[in-house]
Tab-separated table of C-alpha atoms in Angstrom:
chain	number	residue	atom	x	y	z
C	1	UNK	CA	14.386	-20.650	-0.360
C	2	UNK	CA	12.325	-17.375	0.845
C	3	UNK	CA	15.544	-15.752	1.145
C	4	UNK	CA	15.956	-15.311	-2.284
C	5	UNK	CA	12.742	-13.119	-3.279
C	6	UNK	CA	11.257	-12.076	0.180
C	7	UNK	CA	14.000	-9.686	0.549
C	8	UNK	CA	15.406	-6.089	0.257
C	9	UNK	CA	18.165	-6.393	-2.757
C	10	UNK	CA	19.116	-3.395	-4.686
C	11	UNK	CA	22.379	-1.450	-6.158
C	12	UNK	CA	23.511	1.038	-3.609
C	13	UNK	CA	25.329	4.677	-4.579
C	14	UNK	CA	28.485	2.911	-4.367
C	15	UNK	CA	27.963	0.241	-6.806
C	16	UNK	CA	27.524	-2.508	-4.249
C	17	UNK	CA	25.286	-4.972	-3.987
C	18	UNK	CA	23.120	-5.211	-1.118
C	19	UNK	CA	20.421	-7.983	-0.301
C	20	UNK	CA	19.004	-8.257	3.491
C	21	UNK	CA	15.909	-9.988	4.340
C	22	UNK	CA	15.083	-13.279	6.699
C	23	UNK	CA	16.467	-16.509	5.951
C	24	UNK	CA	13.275	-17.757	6.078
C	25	UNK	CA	12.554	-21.831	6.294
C	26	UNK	CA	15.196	-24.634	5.805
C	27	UNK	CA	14.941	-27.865	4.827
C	28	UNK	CA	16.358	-30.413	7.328
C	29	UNK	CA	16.578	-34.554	7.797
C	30	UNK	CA	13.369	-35.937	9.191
C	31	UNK	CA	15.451	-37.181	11.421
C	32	UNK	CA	16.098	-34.021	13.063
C	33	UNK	CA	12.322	-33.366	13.742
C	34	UNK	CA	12.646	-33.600	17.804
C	35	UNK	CA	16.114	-31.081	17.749
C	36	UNK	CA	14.169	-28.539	15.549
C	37	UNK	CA	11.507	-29.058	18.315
C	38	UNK	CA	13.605	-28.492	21.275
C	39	UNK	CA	15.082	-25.502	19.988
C	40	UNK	CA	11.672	-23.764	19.300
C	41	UNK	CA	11.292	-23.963	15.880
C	42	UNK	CA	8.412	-23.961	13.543
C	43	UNK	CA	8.551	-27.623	11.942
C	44	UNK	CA	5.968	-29.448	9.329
C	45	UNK	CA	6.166	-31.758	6.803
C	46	UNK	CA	7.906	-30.799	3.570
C	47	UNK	CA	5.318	-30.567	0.479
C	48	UNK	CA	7.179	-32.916	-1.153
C	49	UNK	CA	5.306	-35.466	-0.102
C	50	UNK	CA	8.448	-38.104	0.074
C	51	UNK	CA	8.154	-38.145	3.805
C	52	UNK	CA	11.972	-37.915	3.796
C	53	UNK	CA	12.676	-34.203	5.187
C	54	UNK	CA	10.688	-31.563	7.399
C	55	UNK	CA	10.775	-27.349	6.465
C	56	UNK	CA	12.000	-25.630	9.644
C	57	UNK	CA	11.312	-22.116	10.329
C	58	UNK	CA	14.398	-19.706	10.997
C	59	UNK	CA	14.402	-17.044	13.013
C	60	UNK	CA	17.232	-15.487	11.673
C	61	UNK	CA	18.090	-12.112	9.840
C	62	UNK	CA	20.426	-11.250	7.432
C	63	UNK	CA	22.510	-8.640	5.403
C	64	UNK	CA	25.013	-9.699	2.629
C	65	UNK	CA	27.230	-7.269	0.433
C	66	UNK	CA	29.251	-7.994	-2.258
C	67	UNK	CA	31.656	-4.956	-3.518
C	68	UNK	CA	32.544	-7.016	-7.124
C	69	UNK	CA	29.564	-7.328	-8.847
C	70	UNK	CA	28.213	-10.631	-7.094
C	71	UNK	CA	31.205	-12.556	-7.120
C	72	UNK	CA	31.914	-12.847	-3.762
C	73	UNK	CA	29.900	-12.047	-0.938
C	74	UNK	CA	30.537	-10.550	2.772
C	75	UNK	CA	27.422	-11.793	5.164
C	76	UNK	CA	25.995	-10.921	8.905
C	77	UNK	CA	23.261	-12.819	10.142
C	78	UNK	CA	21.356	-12.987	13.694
C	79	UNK	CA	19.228	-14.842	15.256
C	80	UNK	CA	16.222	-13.152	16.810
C	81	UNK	CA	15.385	-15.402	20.491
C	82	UNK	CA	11.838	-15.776	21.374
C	83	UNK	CA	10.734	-16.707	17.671
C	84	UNK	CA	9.688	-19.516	16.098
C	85	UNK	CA	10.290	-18.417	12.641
C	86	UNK	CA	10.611	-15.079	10.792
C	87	UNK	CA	9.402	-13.936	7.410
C	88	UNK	CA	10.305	-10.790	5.031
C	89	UNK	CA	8.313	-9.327	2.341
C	90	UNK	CA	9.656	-7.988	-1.082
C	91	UNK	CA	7.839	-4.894	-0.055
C	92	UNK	CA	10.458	-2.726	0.952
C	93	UNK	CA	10.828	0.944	0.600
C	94	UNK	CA	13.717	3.381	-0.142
C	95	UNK	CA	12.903	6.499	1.752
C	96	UNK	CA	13.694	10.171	0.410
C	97	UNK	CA	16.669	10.259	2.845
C	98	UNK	CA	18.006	6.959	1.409
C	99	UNK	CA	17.091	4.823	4.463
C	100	UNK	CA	15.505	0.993	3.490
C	101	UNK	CA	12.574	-0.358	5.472
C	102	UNK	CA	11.534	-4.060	5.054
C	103	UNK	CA	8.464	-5.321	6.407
C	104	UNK	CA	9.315	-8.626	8.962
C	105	UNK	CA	6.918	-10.753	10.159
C	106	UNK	CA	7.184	-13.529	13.208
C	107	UNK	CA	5.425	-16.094	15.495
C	108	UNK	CA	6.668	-16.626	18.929
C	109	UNK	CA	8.368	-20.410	19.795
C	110	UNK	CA	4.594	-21.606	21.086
C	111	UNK	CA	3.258	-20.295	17.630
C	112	UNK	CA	0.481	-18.750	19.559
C	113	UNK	CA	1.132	-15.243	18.555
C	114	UNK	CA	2.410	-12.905	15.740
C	115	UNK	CA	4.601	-9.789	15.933
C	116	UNK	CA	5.504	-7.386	12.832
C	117	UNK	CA	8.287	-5.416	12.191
C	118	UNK	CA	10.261	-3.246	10.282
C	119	UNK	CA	14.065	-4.296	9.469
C	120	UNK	CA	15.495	-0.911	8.698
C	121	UNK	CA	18.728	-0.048	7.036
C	122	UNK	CA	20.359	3.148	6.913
C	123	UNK	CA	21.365	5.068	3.444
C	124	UNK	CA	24.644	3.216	3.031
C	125	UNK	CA	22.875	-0.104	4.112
C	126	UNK	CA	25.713	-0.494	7.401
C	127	UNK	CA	23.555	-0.217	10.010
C	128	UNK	CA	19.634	-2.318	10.247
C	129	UNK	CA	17.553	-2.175	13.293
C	130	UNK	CA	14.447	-4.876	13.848
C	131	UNK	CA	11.647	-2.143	15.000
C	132	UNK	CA	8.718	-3.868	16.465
C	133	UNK	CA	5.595	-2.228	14.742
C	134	UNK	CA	3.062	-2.980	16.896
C	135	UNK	CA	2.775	-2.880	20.818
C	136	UNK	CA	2.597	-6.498	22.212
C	137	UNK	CA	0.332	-5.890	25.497
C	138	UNK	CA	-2.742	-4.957	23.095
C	139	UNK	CA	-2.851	-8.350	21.401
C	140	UNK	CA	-3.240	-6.685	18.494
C	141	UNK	CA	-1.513	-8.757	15.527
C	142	UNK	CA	-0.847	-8.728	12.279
C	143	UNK	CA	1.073	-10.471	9.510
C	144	UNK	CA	2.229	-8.695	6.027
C	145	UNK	CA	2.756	-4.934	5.696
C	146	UNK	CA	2.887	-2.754	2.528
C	147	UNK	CA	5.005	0.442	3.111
C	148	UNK	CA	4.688	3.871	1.322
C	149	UNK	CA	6.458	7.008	2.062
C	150	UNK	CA	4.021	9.490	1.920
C	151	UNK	CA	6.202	12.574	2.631
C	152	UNK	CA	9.628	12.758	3.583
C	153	UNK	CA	10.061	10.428	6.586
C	154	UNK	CA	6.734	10.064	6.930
C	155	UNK	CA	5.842	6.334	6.221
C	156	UNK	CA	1.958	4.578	6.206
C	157	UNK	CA	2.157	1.291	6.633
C	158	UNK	CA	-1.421	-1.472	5.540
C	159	UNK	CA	-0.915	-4.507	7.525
C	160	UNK	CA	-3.237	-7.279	7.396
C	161	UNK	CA	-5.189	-9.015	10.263
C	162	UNK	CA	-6.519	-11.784	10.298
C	163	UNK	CA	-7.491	-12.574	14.239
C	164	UNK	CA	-10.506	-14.623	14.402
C	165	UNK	CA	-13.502	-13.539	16.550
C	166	UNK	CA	-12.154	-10.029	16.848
C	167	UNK	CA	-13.616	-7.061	15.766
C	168	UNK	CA	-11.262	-6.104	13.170
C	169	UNK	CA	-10.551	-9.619	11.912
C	170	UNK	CA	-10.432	-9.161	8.152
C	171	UNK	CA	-9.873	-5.521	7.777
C	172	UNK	CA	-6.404	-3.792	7.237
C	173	UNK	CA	-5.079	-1.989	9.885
C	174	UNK	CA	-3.123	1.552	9.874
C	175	UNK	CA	-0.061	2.761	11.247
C	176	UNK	CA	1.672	5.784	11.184
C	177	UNK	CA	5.964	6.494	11.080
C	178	UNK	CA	6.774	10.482	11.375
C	179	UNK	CA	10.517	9.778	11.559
C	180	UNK	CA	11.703	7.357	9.222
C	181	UNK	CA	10.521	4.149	9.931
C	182	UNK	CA	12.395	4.157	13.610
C	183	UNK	CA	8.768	4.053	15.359
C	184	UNK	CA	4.850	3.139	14.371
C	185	UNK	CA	1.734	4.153	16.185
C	186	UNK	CA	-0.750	1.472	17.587
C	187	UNK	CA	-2.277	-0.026	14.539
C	188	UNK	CA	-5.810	1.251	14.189
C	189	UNK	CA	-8.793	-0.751	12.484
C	190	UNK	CA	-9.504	0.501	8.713
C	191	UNK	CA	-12.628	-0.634	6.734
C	192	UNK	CA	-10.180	-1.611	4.074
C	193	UNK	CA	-11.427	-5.028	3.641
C	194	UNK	CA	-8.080	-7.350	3.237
């Protein structure tokens, strides 16, 4: 599953583990096809072309600790409403303060259109927020980020777009974090071809 490399997992100060991330897609019954459906989720075959099972997209965070070296595990998940599915990227970033940021990426329950996000942690990895990255009333959408801390709290984020028959399809777009990840500017066109 996703979960297990598109994720934020790391050794904190205190010698726990920490992994958060998305849970990603699930493999379900074929037979569940029209519940998966009603509830709003992304469903499609499974690749494994024995017709037996569909993948169904979750829209569901998560943070799991474990305090004794990965034996056992404490875990929090949530659902986010409105999506169809949610996906992380092993792209994270530990800031100079300590805070994580994980780039999140969605489609609403119609599938229609994308939102991305930052899942951000503080230093001792208690306490995430989902920060919407982009404004939705623009249109403007994009799928995976790469984050980089270029000073202290100050984070650029590349985010690629791929929205056919508009100007920008094709080309990165920029946005800017002056405190910590907690808010982006409006994503701005780049010639960075992507």
């Amino acid at each position: 599953p996703r979960e297990c490399y598109d994720r934020f997992a790391d050794v904190m100060p205190d010698g726990s583990y920490l992994a958060a991330g998305t849970v990603g897609f699930e493999t379900w019954p074929k037979s569940r096809r029209e519940e998966a459906q009603a509830l709003g989720l992304s469903v499609r075959d499974h690749p494994n072309l024995r017709g037996e099972e569909v993948v169904v997209g979750m829209p569901k965070l998560y943070v799991q600790r474990s305090h004794d070296q990965g034996r056992t595990w404490q875990r929090q998940e949530w659902h986010v409403p409105g999506f169809s599915w949610l996906t992380a990227f092993p792209r994270w970033v530990r800031l100079t303060d300590g805070s994580i940021l994980l780039p999140v990426y969605g489609r609403n329950e119609e599938g229609s259109r994308g939102q991305t996000f930052v899942f951000r942690g503080d230093p001792s990895g208690d306490d995430w927020r989902l920060i919407p990255m982009a404004s939705s009333i623009s249109g403007v959408e994009g799928d995976e980020v790469g984050l980089i801390e270029v000073s202290p709290g100050r984070v650029f984020a590349l985010i690629r777009h791929a929205a056919k028959g508009k100007l920008t399809d094709g080309y990165l777009l920029e946005s800017w974090s002056e405190d910590g990840g907690r808010s982006w500017s409006q994503p701005l066109g780049t010639a960075i071809k992507g």
